[in-house]
């Protein structure tokens, strides 16, 4: 059931992640407005993911809680197609984000705990397949039918994720309510999350402006969908072979290498309008996200006690993809408006370098502390 949930959930991400920025541009928003609107999603993630997970661990009917969140988020985007009021769009985006913000961290924590039965990376491959399906299909439907395809496809695949979410079993000690004293992070782990947050902020540059880059280079959104597919295929390769990848070096060093190769992708994207090169460097997504993500999962699973794992997962999602994306969305929008498209990707490159440097600093601090996770 977890594999099925990953498939349908990442189907929705294959629609939202590449095409949200392009959708708003098509409906008349400028770069700063796109950045500010899309920053609502990570602001809610940053402020509410931990609270969402805490409520989830305490409610009596966890399945009902998760399914209700999916249903609300499924229909929250429908009105934005009919009404282009900026205040209403902002409110709907906030409702959408609040309803679904904690679902994936819960599912990821559960799936990672089952790694001995089925490697997490291979389970997550089903999510990558879903992302490929919709990132490719949405580009085609966008070109053929316009903006309506974006909202309709998202709603359909989001509703389909209700079934596996309803069938999953959430009665596990991993989700047992715990006092705050058992969930406090030591300083060196805070440094680790700071590095992840800086790096993950670069993803907003990519998701908000890569499809615009493809359009300004003279290619249709169908090609953009194919490029996202190439990146996710590379991600799937590394997730399937996660045991070999993770044995190659310790998780923290793999994370650093992934960040640096992600930076190479941004640097190259800034410099070229070549269709072939844009396809080639899209494959670097396999390093930039796939290897980093499975390494973070391994880090949580092997270095943190069970009492900290859900907390760490919610921080990774809420702070990393939340606060990081807030900064990335706001900065990328302003850079685009004031400096143009090329500096957007150069700025993302520098975020990758800084994030990798902070993770390297964490390794030194953790070594001095003897690796204690108190």
Tab-separated table of C-alpha atoms in Angstrom:
chain	number	residue	atom	x	y	z
A	1	UNK	CA	0.000	0.000	0.000
A	2	UNK	CA	2.881	2.393	0.716
A	3	UNK	CA	4.206	1.872	-2.808
A	4	UNK	CA	0.768	2.721	-4.234
A	5	UNK	CA	0.555	5.836	-2.076
A	6	UNK	CA	3.992	6.964	-3.260
A	7	UNK	CA	2.894	6.451	-6.859
A	8	UNK	CA	-0.218	8.622	-6.634
A	9	UNK	CA	1.302	11.234	-4.313
A	10	UNK	CA	4.250	11.775	-6.626
A	11	UNK	CA	1.849	11.892	-9.563
A	12	UNK	CA	0.534	15.076	-7.937
A	13	UNK	CA	4.078	16.371	-7.406
A	14	UNK	CA	4.861	15.726	-11.073
A	15	UNK	CA	2.055	18.164	-11.857
A	16	UNK	CA	2.682	20.786	-9.168
A	17	UNK	CA	6.467	20.891	-8.917
A	18	UNK	CA	7.344	21.587	-12.568
A	19	UNK	CA	4.198	23.429	-13.676
A	20	UNK	CA	2.896	25.623	-10.839
A	21	UNK	CA	5.192	28.533	-11.707
A	22	UNK	CA	4.428	28.192	-15.415
A	23	UNK	CA	0.669	28.005	-14.682
A	24	UNK	CA	0.762	31.306	-12.812
A	25	UNK	CA	2.838	32.941	-15.546
A	26	UNK	CA	0.278	31.802	-18.114
A	27	UNK	CA	-2.523	33.355	-16.039
A	28	UNK	CA	-0.816	36.754	-15.891
A	29	UNK	CA	1.407	36.853	-12.793
A	30	UNK	CA	4.896	38.380	-12.865
A	31	UNK	CA	8.009	36.789	-11.391
A	32	UNK	CA	7.762	38.423	-7.969
A	33	UNK	CA	4.076	37.479	-7.661
A	34	UNK	CA	4.881	33.895	-8.666
A	35	UNK	CA	7.613	33.740	-6.051
A	36	UNK	CA	5.386	35.213	-3.324
A	37	UNK	CA	2.391	32.984	-4.117
A	38	UNK	CA	4.484	29.824	-4.263
A	39	UNK	CA	6.202	30.808	-1.018
A	40	UNK	CA	2.857	30.272	0.754
A	41	UNK	CA	3.227	26.510	0.377
A	42	UNK	CA	6.620	26.273	2.113
A	43	UNK	CA	5.656	28.891	4.738
A	44	UNK	CA	2.778	26.648	5.790
A	45	UNK	CA	5.096	23.634	5.616
A	46	UNK	CA	7.678	25.363	7.799
A	47	UNK	CA	5.211	26.571	10.417
A	48	UNK	CA	2.784	23.644	10.524
A	49	UNK	CA	4.465	20.334	9.605
A	50	UNK	CA	5.672	19.538	13.126
A	51	UNK	CA	2.301	20.568	14.581
A	52	UNK	CA	0.517	18.422	11.972
A	53	UNK	CA	2.641	15.391	12.918
A	54	UNK	CA	2.119	16.001	16.654
A	55	UNK	CA	-1.651	16.128	16.174
A	56	UNK	CA	-1.483	12.988	14.029
A	57	UNK	CA	0.283	11.027	16.795
A	58	UNK	CA	-2.374	12.101	19.323
A	59	UNK	CA	-5.625	11.663	17.390
A	60	UNK	CA	-7.616	8.495	17.861
A	61	UNK	CA	-8.556	7.951	14.207
A	62	UNK	CA	-5.324	8.480	12.262
A	63	UNK	CA	-6.637	7.113	8.980
A	64	UNK	CA	-9.556	9.543	9.030
A	65	UNK	CA	-7.149	12.397	9.799
A	66	UNK	CA	-4.904	11.615	6.806
A	67	UNK	CA	-7.764	10.911	4.386
A	68	UNK	CA	-9.495	14.165	5.373
A	69	UNK	CA	-6.284	16.044	4.613
A	70	UNK	CA	-6.026	14.439	1.181
A	71	UNK	CA	-9.657	15.215	0.328
A	72	UNK	CA	-9.398	18.869	1.347
A	73	UNK	CA	-6.152	19.360	-0.564
A	74	UNK	CA	-7.602	17.573	-3.618
A	75	UNK	CA	-10.337	20.151	-4.122
A	76	UNK	CA	-8.578	23.242	-2.784
A	77	UNK	CA	-6.986	24.140	-6.130
A	78	UNK	CA	-10.144	23.839	-8.253
A	79	UNK	CA	-11.360	27.436	-7.649
A	80	UNK	CA	-8.061	29.012	-8.773
A	81	UNK	CA	-8.904	28.080	-12.350
A	82	UNK	CA	-12.207	29.972	-12.245
A	83	UNK	CA	-11.224	32.943	-10.079
A	84	UNK	CA	-7.910	34.781	-10.506
A	85	UNK	CA	-8.240	37.009	-7.447
A	86	UNK	CA	-4.807	37.181	-5.813
A	87	UNK	CA	-6.126	37.225	-2.192
A	88	UNK	CA	-8.404	34.244	-2.895
A	89	UNK	CA	-5.574	32.369	-4.606
A	90	UNK	CA	-3.356	32.977	-1.572
A	91	UNK	CA	-6.029	31.657	0.814
A	92	UNK	CA	-6.656	28.566	-1.303
A	93	UNK	CA	-2.941	27.807	-1.494
A	94	UNK	CA	-2.715	28.078	2.307
A	95	UNK	CA	-5.637	25.655	2.770
A	96	UNK	CA	-4.123	23.283	0.218
A	97	UNK	CA	-0.735	23.313	1.958
A	98	UNK	CA	-2.123	22.988	5.495
A	99	UNK	CA	-4.225	19.955	4.573
A	100	UNK	CA	-1.335	17.924	3.141
A	101	UNK	CA	1.802	19.281	4.813
A	102	UNK	CA	2.437	16.429	7.228
A	103	UNK	CA	1.294	13.452	5.153
A	104	UNK	CA	4.529	12.687	3.302
A	105	UNK	CA	6.800	12.950	6.400
A	106	UNK	CA	4.562	10.407	8.150
A	107	UNK	CA	4.601	8.050	5.158
A	108	UNK	CA	8.381	8.458	4.717
A	109	UNK	CA	9.012	7.701	8.401
A	110	UNK	CA	6.844	4.593	8.199
A	111	UNK	CA	8.435	3.398	4.938
A	112	UNK	CA	11.977	3.959	6.202
A	113	UNK	CA	11.223	1.907	9.325
A	114	UNK	CA	10.365	-1.032	7.036
A	115	UNK	CA	13.712	-0.862	5.220
A	116	UNK	CA	14.724	-4.365	6.381
A	117	UNK	CA	11.678	-5.847	4.618
A	118	UNK	CA	11.919	-3.733	1.474
A	119	UNK	CA	14.675	-1.165	0.862
A	120	UNK	CA	13.258	2.331	1.118
A	121	UNK	CA	14.747	3.373	-2.223
A	122	UNK	CA	12.983	0.600	-4.111
A	123	UNK	CA	9.666	1.477	-2.482
A	124	UNK	CA	10.159	5.142	-3.404
A	125	UNK	CA	10.773	4.163	-7.038
A	126	UNK	CA	7.004	3.901	-7.412
A	127	UNK	CA	6.821	7.591	-6.546
A	128	UNK	CA	9.381	8.338	-9.235
A	129	UNK	CA	7.280	6.405	-11.760
A	130	UNK	CA	4.275	8.524	-10.817
A	131	UNK	CA	6.293	11.708	-11.199
A	132	UNK	CA	7.478	10.616	-14.660
A	133	UNK	CA	3.937	9.815	-15.770
A	134	UNK	CA	2.432	13.159	-14.842
A	135	UNK	CA	5.393	15.466	-15.508
A	136	UNK	CA	5.418	14.145	-19.074
A	137	UNK	CA	1.644	14.024	-19.536
A	138	UNK	CA	1.037	17.469	-18.045
A	139	UNK	CA	3.453	19.090	-20.481
A	140	UNK	CA	1.572	17.509	-23.366
A	141	UNK	CA	-1.870	18.441	-21.985
A	142	UNK	CA	-0.693	21.973	-21.185
A	143	UNK	CA	0.363	22.447	-24.812
A	144	UNK	CA	-2.810	20.802	-26.153
A	145	UNK	CA	-5.579	21.977	-23.801
A	146	UNK	CA	-4.191	24.898	-21.824
A	147	UNK	CA	-4.235	25.683	-18.106
A	148	UNK	CA	-7.363	23.638	-17.295
A	149	UNK	CA	-5.300	20.452	-17.658
A	150	UNK	CA	-3.101	21.464	-14.722
A	151	UNK	CA	-5.941	21.687	-12.187
A	152	UNK	CA	-7.898	18.692	-13.505
A	153	UNK	CA	-4.931	16.307	-13.537
A	154	UNK	CA	-3.864	17.307	-10.032
A	155	UNK	CA	-7.361	16.766	-8.595
A	156	UNK	CA	-7.784	13.326	-10.193
A	157	UNK	CA	-4.450	11.899	-9.035
A	158	UNK	CA	-4.766	13.407	-5.568
A	159	UNK	CA	-8.136	11.694	-5.092
A	160	UNK	CA	-6.660	8.389	-6.247
A	161	UNK	CA	-4.145	8.537	-3.371
A	162	UNK	CA	-7.004	8.262	-0.875
A	163	UNK	CA	-7.321	4.480	-1.333
A	164	UNK	CA	-3.773	3.402	-0.353
A	165	UNK	CA	-3.689	6.011	2.452
A	166	UNK	CA	-6.885	4.503	3.852
A	167	UNK	CA	-5.535	0.937	3.694
A	168	UNK	CA	-2.190	1.632	5.400
A	169	UNK	CA	-1.671	0.687	9.060
A	170	UNK	CA	-0.516	3.564	11.277
A	171	UNK	CA	-0.576	1.684	14.590
A	172	UNK	CA	3.171	1.508	15.233
A	173	UNK	CA	5.464	2.627	18.040
A	174	UNK	CA	7.084	5.047	15.597
A	175	UNK	CA	4.003	7.281	15.911
A	176	UNK	CA	3.690	7.033	19.678
A	177	UNK	CA	3.217	10.484	21.299
A	178	UNK	CA	6.431	11.580	23.047
A	179	UNK	CA	7.284	14.383	25.485
A	180	UNK	CA	9.259	17.329	24.096
A	181	UNK	CA	12.265	16.375	26.229
A	182	UNK	CA	12.716	13.244	24.088
A	183	UNK	CA	12.596	15.211	20.814
A	184	UNK	CA	15.279	17.867	21.359
A	185	UNK	CA	18.033	17.998	18.758
A	186	UNK	CA	21.716	18.459	19.715
A	187	UNK	CA	23.614	21.364	18.129
A	188	UNK	CA	25.449	19.328	15.503
A	189	UNK	CA	22.135	17.992	14.149
A	190	UNK	CA	20.846	21.545	13.900
A	191	UNK	CA	23.893	22.343	11.768
A	192	UNK	CA	23.079	19.312	9.593
A	193	UNK	CA	19.524	20.552	9.027
A	194	UNK	CA	20.803	24.062	8.313
A	195	UNK	CA	22.934	22.669	5.469
A	196	UNK	CA	19.997	20.718	4.069
A	197	UNK	CA	17.756	23.785	4.269
A	198	UNK	CA	20.218	25.989	2.361
A	199	UNK	CA	20.604	23.370	-0.339
A	200	UNK	CA	16.904	22.573	-0.622
A	201	UNK	CA	16.174	26.267	-1.152
A	202	UNK	CA	17.790	25.847	-4.577
A	203	UNK	CA	14.976	23.474	-5.578
A	204	UNK	CA	12.556	26.422	-5.622
A	205	UNK	CA	14.711	28.091	-8.275
A	206	UNK	CA	14.377	24.956	-10.392
A	207	UNK	CA	10.683	24.241	-9.861
A	208	UNK	CA	9.608	27.873	-10.315
A	209	UNK	CA	11.724	28.759	-13.331
A	210	UNK	CA	13.014	25.696	-15.205
A	211	UNK	CA	9.882	25.399	-17.349
A	212	UNK	CA	10.109	29.129	-18.026
A	213	UNK	CA	13.752	28.558	-19.033
A	214	UNK	CA	12.638	25.881	-21.505
A	215	UNK	CA	9.982	28.204	-22.935
A	216	UNK	CA	12.423	31.126	-23.285
A	217	UNK	CA	14.898	28.802	-25.017
A	218	UNK	CA	12.209	28.284	-27.686
A	219	UNK	CA	10.815	24.864	-26.766
A	220	UNK	CA	7.315	23.707	-25.782
A	221	UNK	CA	6.230	22.382	-22.414
A	222	UNK	CA	6.138	18.857	-23.822
A	223	UNK	CA	9.942	19.033	-24.006
A	224	UNK	CA	10.034	20.346	-20.437
A	225	UNK	CA	8.051	17.296	-19.343
A	226	UNK	CA	10.520	15.005	-21.105
A	227	UNK	CA	13.419	16.738	-19.327
A	228	UNK	CA	11.823	16.200	-15.933
A	229	UNK	CA	11.357	12.566	-16.925
A	230	UNK	CA	15.059	12.179	-17.751
A	231	UNK	CA	15.950	13.558	-14.318
A	232	UNK	CA	13.592	11.218	-12.498
A	233	UNK	CA	14.775	8.183	-14.499
A	234	UNK	CA	18.285	8.927	-13.246
A	235	UNK	CA	16.873	9.260	-9.728
A	236	UNK	CA	15.176	5.866	-10.061
A	237	UNK	CA	18.436	4.222	-11.098
A	238	UNK	CA	20.167	5.327	-7.913
A	239	UNK	CA	17.189	4.520	-5.708
A	240	UNK	CA	16.992	0.984	-7.109
A	241	UNK	CA	20.697	0.477	-6.475
A	242	UNK	CA	20.615	2.191	-3.089
A	243	UNK	CA	22.563	-0.580	-1.323
A	244	UNK	CA	25.541	-0.166	-3.668
A	245	UNK	CA	25.379	3.625	-3.525
A	246	UNK	CA	25.174	3.766	0.267
A	247	UNK	CA	28.033	1.286	0.727
A	248	UNK	CA	30.308	3.418	-1.422
A	249	UNK	CA	30.782	6.083	1.277
A	250	UNK	CA	29.096	7.348	4.423
A	251	UNK	CA	25.762	9.078	3.982
A	252	UNK	CA	27.012	12.581	4.811
A	253	UNK	CA	29.672	12.497	2.084
A	254	UNK	CA	27.146	11.258	-0.484
A	255	UNK	CA	24.922	14.195	0.463
A	256	UNK	CA	27.808	16.615	-0.164
A	257	UNK	CA	28.596	15.067	-3.565
A	258	UNK	CA	24.904	15.219	-4.495
A	259	UNK	CA	24.737	18.897	-3.590
A	260	UNK	CA	27.805	19.733	-5.658
A	261	UNK	CA	26.519	17.844	-8.705
A	262	UNK	CA	23.176	19.602	-8.308
A	263	UNK	CA	25.128	22.856	-8.437
A	264	UNK	CA	26.749	21.742	-11.690
A	265	UNK	CA	23.283	21.241	-13.154
A	266	UNK	CA	22.194	24.771	-12.209
A	267	UNK	CA	25.411	26.301	-13.545
A	268	UNK	CA	25.049	24.511	-16.865
A	269	UNK	CA	21.337	25.373	-17.112
A	270	UNK	CA	22.204	29.053	-16.754
A	271	UNK	CA	24.731	28.926	-19.584
A	272	UNK	CA	23.005	26.897	-22.298
A	273	UNK	CA	19.896	27.031	-24.472
A	274	UNK	CA	20.842	23.801	-26.236
A	275	UNK	CA	18.043	21.231	-26.117
A	276	UNK	CA	20.567	18.367	-25.985
A	277	UNK	CA	22.538	19.898	-23.114
A	278	UNK	CA	19.390	20.743	-21.156
A	279	UNK	CA	18.368	17.088	-21.464
A	280	UNK	CA	21.850	15.901	-20.469
A	281	UNK	CA	22.116	18.026	-17.346
A	282	UNK	CA	18.568	17.149	-16.336
A	283	UNK	CA	19.967	13.674	-15.611
A	284	UNK	CA	21.988	15.227	-12.776
A	285	UNK	CA	18.724	15.288	-10.842
A	286	UNK	CA	19.456	11.630	-10.068
A	287	UNK	CA	22.388	12.820	-7.969
A	288	UNK	CA	20.953	16.132	-6.810
A	289	UNK	CA	17.825	14.616	-5.311
A	290	UNK	CA	17.773	10.815	-5.563
A	291	UNK	CA	21.072	9.995	-3.883
A	292	UNK	CA	20.712	12.839	-1.394
A	293	UNK	CA	17.241	11.738	-0.323
A	294	UNK	CA	18.076	8.072	0.242
A	295	UNK	CA	21.222	9.153	2.115
A	296	UNK	CA	19.166	11.386	4.409
A	297	UNK	CA	16.783	8.478	5.041
A	298	UNK	CA	19.737	6.240	5.901
A	299	UNK	CA	21.139	8.915	8.196
A	300	UNK	CA	17.843	9.138	10.120
A	301	UNK	CA	17.434	5.378	10.284
A	302	UNK	CA	20.952	4.514	11.472
A	303	UNK	CA	22.042	7.518	13.528
A	304	UNK	CA	18.888	8.644	15.310
A	305	UNK	CA	16.937	6.880	18.055
A	306	UNK	CA	13.324	6.047	17.252
A	307	UNK	CA	12.139	8.876	19.504
A	308	UNK	CA	13.788	11.415	17.174
A	309	UNK	CA	12.998	9.963	13.756
A	310	UNK	CA	9.524	11.401	13.164
A	311	UNK	CA	10.754	14.727	14.565
A	312	UNK	CA	13.726	14.651	12.181
A	313	UNK	CA	11.486	13.707	9.256
A	314	UNK	CA	9.129	16.595	9.934
A	315	UNK	CA	12.068	19.011	10.238
A	316	UNK	CA	13.505	17.723	6.977
A	317	UNK	CA	10.177	18.302	5.261
A	318	UNK	CA	8.928	21.351	7.163
A	319	UNK	CA	12.169	23.291	7.561
A	320	UNK	CA	14.159	21.981	4.597
A	321	UNK	CA	11.396	22.007	1.998
A	322	UNK	CA	9.488	24.694	3.919
A	323	UNK	CA	11.843	27.420	5.090
A	324	UNK	CA	14.305	26.602	2.310
A	325	UNK	CA	11.636	26.898	-0.352
A	326	UNK	CA	10.298	30.131	1.168
A	327	UNK	CA	13.725	31.693	0.774
A	328	UNK	CA	14.261	30.121	-2.631
A	329	UNK	CA	10.866	31.216	-3.990
A	330	UNK	CA	11.207	34.792	-2.781
A	331	UNK	CA	14.821	35.219	-3.893
A	332	UNK	CA	14.352	33.506	-7.258
A	333	UNK	CA	11.344	35.674	-8.107
A	334	UNK	CA	13.155	38.905	-7.284
A	335	UNK	CA	16.301	37.813	-9.138
A	336	UNK	CA	14.227	36.978	-12.208
A	337	UNK	CA	12.421	40.334	-12.203
A	338	UNK	CA	15.513	42.466	-11.611
A	339	UNK	CA	18.314	40.513	-13.295
A	340	UNK	CA	16.772	38.016	-15.705
A	341	UNK	CA	16.663	34.243	-16.020
A	342	UNK	CA	20.357	33.357	-16.197
A	343	UNK	CA	21.222	34.804	-12.729
A	344	UNK	CA	18.374	32.734	-11.237
A	345	UNK	CA	20.308	29.537	-11.911
A	346	UNK	CA	23.689	31.045	-10.989
A	347	UNK	CA	22.217	31.962	-7.587
A	348	UNK	CA	20.913	28.401	-7.162
A	349	UNK	CA	24.455	27.165	-7.881
A	350	UNK	CA	25.855	29.232	-4.994
A	351	UNK	CA	23.171	27.912	-2.644
A	352	UNK	CA	24.392	24.383	-3.444
A	353	UNK	CA	28.002	25.294	-2.647
A	354	UNK	CA	27.033	26.891	0.666
A	355	UNK	CA	24.818	23.932	1.657
A	356	UNK	CA	27.598	21.419	0.912
A	357	UNK	CA	30.040	23.503	2.971
A	358	UNK	CA	27.701	23.488	5.984
A	359	UNK	CA	27.268	19.692	5.799
A	360	UNK	CA	31.073	19.372	5.731
A	361	UNK	CA	31.189	21.580	8.843
A	362	UNK	CA	28.620	19.252	10.476
A	363	UNK	CA	30.904	16.247	9.870
A	364	UNK	CA	33.681	17.978	11.816
A	365	UNK	CA	31.380	18.916	14.700
A	366	UNK	CA	29.846	15.445	14.860
A	367	UNK	CA	33.342	13.898	14.911
A	368	UNK	CA	34.372	16.050	17.858
A	369	UNK	CA	31.213	15.036	19.706
A	370	UNK	CA	31.996	11.363	19.160
A	371	UNK	CA	28.830	10.872	17.103
A	372	UNK	CA	26.579	11.095	20.127
A	373	UNK	CA	22.928	11.705	19.328
A	374	UNK	CA	21.713	12.929	22.711
